XYZ file of C-alpha atoms in Angstrom:
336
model
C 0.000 0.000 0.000
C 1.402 3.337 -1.166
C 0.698 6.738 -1.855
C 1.665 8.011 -5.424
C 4.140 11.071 -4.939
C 3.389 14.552 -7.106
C 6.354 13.615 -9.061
C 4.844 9.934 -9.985
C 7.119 7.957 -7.208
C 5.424 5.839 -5.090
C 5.961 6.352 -1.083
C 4.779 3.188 1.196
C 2.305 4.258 3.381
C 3.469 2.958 6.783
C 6.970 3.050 8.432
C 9.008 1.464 11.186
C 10.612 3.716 13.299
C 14.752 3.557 14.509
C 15.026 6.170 16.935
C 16.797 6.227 19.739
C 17.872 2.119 18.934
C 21.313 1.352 19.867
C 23.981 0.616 17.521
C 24.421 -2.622 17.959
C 20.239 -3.395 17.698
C 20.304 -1.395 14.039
C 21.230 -4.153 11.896
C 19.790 -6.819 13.457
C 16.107 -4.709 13.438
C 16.852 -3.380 9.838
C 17.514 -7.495 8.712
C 14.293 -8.253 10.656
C 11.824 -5.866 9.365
C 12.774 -6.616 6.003
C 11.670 -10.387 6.346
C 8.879 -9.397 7.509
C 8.077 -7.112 4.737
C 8.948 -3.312 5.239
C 10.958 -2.013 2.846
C 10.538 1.829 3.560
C 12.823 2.636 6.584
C 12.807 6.160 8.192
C 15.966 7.188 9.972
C 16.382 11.136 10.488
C 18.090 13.114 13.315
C 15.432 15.016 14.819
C 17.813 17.318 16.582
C 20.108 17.609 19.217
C 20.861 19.978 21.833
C 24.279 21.282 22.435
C 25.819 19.905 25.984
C 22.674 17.794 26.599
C 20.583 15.330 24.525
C 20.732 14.113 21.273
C 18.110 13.431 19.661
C 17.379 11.054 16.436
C 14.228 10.114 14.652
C 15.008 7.009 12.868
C 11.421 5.405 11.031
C 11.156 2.387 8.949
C 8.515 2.283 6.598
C 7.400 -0.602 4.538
C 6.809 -1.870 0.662
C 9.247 0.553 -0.183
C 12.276 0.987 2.053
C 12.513 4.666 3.121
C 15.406 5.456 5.539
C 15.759 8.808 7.106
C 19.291 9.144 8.329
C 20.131 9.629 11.868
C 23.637 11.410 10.813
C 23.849 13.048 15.032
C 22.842 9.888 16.586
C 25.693 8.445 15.206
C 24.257 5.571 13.774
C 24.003 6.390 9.662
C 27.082 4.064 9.126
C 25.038 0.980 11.261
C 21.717 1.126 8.709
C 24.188 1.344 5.598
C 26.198 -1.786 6.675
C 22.452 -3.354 7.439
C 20.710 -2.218 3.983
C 23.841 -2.933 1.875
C 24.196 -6.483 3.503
C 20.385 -6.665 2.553
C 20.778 -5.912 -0.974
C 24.135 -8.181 -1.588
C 22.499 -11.022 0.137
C 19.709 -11.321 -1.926
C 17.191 -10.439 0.904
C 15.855 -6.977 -1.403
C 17.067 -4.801 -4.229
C 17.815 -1.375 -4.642
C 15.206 -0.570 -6.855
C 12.405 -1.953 -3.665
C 14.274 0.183 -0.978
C 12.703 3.722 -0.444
C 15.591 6.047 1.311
C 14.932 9.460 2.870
C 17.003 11.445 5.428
C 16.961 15.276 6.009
C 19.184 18.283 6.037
C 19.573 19.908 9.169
C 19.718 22.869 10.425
C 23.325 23.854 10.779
C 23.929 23.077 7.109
C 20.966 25.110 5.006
C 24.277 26.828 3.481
C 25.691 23.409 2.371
C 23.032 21.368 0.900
C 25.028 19.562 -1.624
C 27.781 18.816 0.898
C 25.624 18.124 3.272
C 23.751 14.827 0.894
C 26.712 13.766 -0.205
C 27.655 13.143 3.223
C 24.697 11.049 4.140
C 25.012 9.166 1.311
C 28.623 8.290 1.695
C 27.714 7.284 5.181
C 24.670 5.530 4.120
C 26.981 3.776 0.883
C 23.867 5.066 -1.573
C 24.284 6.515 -5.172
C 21.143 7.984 -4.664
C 18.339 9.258 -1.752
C 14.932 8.683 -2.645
C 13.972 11.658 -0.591
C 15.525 14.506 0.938
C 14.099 16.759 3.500
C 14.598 20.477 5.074
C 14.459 19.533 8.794
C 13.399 22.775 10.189
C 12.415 26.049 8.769
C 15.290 27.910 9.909
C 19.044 27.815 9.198
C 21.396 28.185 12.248
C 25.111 28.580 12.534
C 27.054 25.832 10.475
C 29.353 23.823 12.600
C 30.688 21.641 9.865
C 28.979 19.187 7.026
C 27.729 16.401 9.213
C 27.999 17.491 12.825
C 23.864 18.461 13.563
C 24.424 20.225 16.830
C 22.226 23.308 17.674
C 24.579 25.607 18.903
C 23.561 28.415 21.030
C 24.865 32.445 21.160
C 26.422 33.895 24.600
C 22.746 34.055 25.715
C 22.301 30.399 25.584
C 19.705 31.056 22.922
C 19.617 29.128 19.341
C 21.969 31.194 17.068
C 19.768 31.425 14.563
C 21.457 32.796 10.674
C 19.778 35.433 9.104
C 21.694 35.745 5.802
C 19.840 32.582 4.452
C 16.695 31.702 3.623
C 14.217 29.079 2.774
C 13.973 29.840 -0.668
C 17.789 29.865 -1.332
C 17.755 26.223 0.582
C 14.690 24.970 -1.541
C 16.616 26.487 -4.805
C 19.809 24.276 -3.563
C 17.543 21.397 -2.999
C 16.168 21.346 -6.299
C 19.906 20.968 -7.771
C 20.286 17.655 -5.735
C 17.438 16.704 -7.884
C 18.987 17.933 -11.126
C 22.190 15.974 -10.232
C 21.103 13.024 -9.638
C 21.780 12.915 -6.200
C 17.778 12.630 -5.118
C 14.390 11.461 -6.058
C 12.399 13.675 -4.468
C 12.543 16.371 -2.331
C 10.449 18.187 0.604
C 10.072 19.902 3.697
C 9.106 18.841 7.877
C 7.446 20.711 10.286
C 6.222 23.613 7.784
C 2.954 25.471 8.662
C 0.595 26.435 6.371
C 2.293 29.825 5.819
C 5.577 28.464 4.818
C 3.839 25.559 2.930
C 2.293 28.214 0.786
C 5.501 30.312 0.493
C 7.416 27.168 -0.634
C 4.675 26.271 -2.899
C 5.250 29.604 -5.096
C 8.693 29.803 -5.103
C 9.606 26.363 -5.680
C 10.091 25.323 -9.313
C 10.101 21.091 -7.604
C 7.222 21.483 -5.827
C 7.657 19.470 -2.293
C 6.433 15.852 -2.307
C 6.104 15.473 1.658
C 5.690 17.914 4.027
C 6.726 15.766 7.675
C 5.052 16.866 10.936
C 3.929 15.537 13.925
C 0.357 14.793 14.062
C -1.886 11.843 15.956
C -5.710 11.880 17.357
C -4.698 14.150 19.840
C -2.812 16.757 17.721
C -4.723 16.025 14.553
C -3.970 19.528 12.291
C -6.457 18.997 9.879
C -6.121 22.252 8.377
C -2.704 21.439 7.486
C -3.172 18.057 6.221
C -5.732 19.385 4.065
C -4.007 21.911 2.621
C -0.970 19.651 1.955
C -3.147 17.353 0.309
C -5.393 19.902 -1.929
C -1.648 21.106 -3.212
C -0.259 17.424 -3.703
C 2.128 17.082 -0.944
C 2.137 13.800 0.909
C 1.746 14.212 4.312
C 3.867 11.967 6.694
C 3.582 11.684 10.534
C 6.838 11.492 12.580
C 4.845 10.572 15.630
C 1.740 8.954 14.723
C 1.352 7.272 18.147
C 2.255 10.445 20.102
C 5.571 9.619 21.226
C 3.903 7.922 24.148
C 6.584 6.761 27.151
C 9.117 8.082 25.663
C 7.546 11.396 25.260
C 5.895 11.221 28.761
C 9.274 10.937 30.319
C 10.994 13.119 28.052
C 8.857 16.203 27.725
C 5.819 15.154 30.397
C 3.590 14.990 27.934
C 0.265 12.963 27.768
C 0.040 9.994 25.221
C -3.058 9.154 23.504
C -2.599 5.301 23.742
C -4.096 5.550 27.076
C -7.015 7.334 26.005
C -9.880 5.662 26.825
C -12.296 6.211 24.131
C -9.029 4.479 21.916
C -8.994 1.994 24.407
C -12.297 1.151 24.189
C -12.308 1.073 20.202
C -9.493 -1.521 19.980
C -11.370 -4.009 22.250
C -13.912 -3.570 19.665
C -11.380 -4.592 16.666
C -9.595 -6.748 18.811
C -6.267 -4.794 18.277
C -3.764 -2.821 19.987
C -4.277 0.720 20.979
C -1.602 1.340 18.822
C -3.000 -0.117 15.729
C -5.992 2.138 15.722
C -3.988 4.810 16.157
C -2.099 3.793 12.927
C -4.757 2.887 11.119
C -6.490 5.796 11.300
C -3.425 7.651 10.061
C -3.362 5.750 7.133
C -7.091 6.135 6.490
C -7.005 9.800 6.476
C -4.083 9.312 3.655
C -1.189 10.228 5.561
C 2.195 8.069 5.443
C 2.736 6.729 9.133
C 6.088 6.128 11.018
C 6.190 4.670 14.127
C 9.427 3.398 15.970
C 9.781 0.411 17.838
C 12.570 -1.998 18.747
C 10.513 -4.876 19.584
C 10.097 -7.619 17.132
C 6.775 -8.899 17.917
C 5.410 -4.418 17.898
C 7.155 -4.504 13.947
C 4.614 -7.732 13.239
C 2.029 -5.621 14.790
C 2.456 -2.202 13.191
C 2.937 -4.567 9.843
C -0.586 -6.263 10.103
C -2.461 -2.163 10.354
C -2.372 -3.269 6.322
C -4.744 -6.292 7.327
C -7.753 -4.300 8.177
C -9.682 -1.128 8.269
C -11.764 1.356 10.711
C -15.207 1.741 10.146
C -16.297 5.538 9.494
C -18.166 5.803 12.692
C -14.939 5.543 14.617
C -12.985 7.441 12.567
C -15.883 10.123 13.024
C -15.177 9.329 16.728
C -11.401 9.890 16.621
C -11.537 13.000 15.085
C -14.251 14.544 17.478
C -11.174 14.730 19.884
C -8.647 16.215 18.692
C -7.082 18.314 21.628
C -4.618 20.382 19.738
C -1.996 18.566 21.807
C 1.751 19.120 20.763
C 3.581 16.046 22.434
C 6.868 15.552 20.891
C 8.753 18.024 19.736
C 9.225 21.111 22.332
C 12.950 23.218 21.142
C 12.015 25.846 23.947
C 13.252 23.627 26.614
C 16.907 23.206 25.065
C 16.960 26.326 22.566
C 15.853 29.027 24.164
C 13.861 30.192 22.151
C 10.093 29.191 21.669
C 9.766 28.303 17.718
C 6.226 28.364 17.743
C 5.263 31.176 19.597
C-alpha cells in the first residue's frame, strides 16, 4: 500500500521507526523488518541539543524501504552496513528500498555537501527523498555534525543571511544531479507551505510533521493534500513513554475512548492509532525496537476502521503538541 508522490514515485504508506535504537540493535532490526516485509525505513536526526541530549528520529517504513538518516545519533554508518548487507544477500534490491534522510539545520548553506555526506555514510548513489528539517538555518558547525549551537545568551543562534527559498533552490539541484528522487520539507505550517509552494520550481512531495488523534492539524493536512504534498507523521502514536518521560507529555494510547475502540477490533491501541493515520491518507512512522510491535504495526495493512470511529477519533482532537518542544533546550520558543 502506497501513496503516489506529485512527481509519480510511489511512497509506502506505513513506516518502522529507529530512533533512539542502539547501535548494535540497528542491523539486526533493519535485517528483521525486512523479512517481515517493510521495505521503507525512516531514519532522520530530529535534533540535538548542544551539551545535553541528542536526539534522532530514525522510522522504517514498509513496501518501499525509506530510511531517514540519523547522521547526530551516530548511527548512519550501522543502517548502511544493514541495507547494503540486505541488498548483496539477496534479501531486497535497490530498486524496492525507499531512502529518505533530512538536512539539518546547521547546514541550510551546504546542501550539496551536506547529501553527499549522508550518502557516503549511508553507501547510496542515490536518496529517494531529501528533507529540510526545520524552517530555519542556524550557525554551520561543519557538514555532518547536527548540533544546535547556542549564542552567549544560551539562545539558538539562529542565521539570518539565508533563507528558505535559497535552501529549496539548492535542494532542487540535488534533484537535477542526480543525487535525489524527491525532495520536501518537515514541520512547515501552512504559511511556509504556501511560500514554498510559489517559489519552488520542484514542488515538495512530503511535508513531515507531527500529528496523531490528539494533535490532529487537519487544516494542514488538508491543505498539503489539496496542493499534492504527501503528508507523513513522525509521531503517529504520540511519542507515548518516551515522550511522557521526556517532555511530560500525555500519550493518547491511554485514552480511553481508543482503548475502548481496539477491544472492539480486537487490536492494539496502537494499531488504531495507525490505522487511522493511514485512512485519512497520511504516510505513518512509528518506531519500535521490539520484534513482535514490527509484526504488529505490519498487520495495520490487514484491516480497516469503520467511518463511525474514525468520526469518533476526530471529534477529539485536543490540539496537543507532544513531541517536539525546542524551547526547553533552545531558548527560544519556535512556535510562539
Amino acid at each position: 500500500m502506497a501513496i503516489t508522490l506529485n512527481n509519480g514515485f510511489q511512497m509506502p504508506i506505513i513506516g518502522l521507526g529507529v530512533w533512539r535504537m542502539e547501535k548494535k540493535a540497528i542491523k539486526d532490526l533493519i535485517i528483521e523488518s525486512i523479512k517481515i516485509g517493510f521495505r521503507h525505513f525512516d531514519c532522520a536526526c530530529i535534533f540535538s541539543f548542544q551539551n545535553s541530549l541528542a536526539f534522532t528520529n530514525f522510522d522504517i517504513v514498509f513496501t518501499k524501504c525509506w530510511m531517514f538518516c540519523a547522521a547526530d545519533y551516530k548511527n548512519e554508518a550501522e543502517v548502511g552496513e544493514a541495507l547494503c548487507e540486505a541488498i548483496k544477500t539477496g534479501l531486497v534490491t535497490r530498486e524496492e528500498l525507499f531512502i529518505t534522510t533530512k538536512l539539518w539545520n546547521t547546514d541550510h548553506g551546504h546542501v550539496v555537501e551536506a547529501c553527499k555526506h549522508s550518502l557516503k555514510k549511508l553507501q547510496l548513489d542515490y536518496l529517494d527523498l531529501y528533507l529540510v528539517h526545520f524552517p530555519i538555518s542556524i550557525r554551520h558547525t561543519g557538514i555532518g555534525a547536527t548540533g544546535s549551537p547556542l549564542d552567549e545568551d544560551g539562545v539558538l543562534d539562529i542565521e539570518t543571511n539565508i533563507s528558505l527559498e535559497t535552501t529549496w533552490h539548492a535542494m532542487e539541484d540535488l534533484v537535477s544531479m542526480g543525487l535525489v528522487r524527491s525532495i520536501g520539507i518537515s514541520n512547515y505550517d501552512i504559511f511556509l507551505t504556501r511560500d514554498c509552494l510559489a517559489y519552488s520550481k520542484i514542488k515538495p512531495a512530503v511535508n513531515q510533521i507531527e500529528t496523531h488523534p490528539y494533535f490532529q492539524r487537519e487544516s494542514l493536512v488538508k491543505f498539503c493534500q489539496k496542493h499534492g504534498i504527501c503528508v507523513t507523521a513522525h509521531t503517529p502514536l504520540g511519542g507515548a513513554d518516551a515522550n511522557t518521560k521526556r517532555f511530560g507529555t500525555v500519550s493518547c494510547l491511554d485514552d480511553p475512548i481508543l482503548k475502548g475502540i481496539a477491544e472492539k477490533y480486537k487490536k492494539t491501541v496502537a494499531q488504531i492509532v495507525l490505522r487511522w493515520g493511514i485512512q485519512r491518507n497520511t504516510v505513518v512512522i512509528p518506531k519500535t525496537s521490539k520484534s513482535e510491535r514490527l509484526k504488529e504495526n505490519f498487520k495495520v495493512l490487514e484491516f480497516e476502521l469503520a467511518k463511525e470511529d474514525m468520526d469518533v477519533i476526530q471529534a477529539f482532537d485536543k490540539n496537543y503538541r507532544s513531541n517536539i518542544q525546542p524551547a526547553k533546550f533552545w531558548g527560544i520558543d519556535l512556535y510562539a
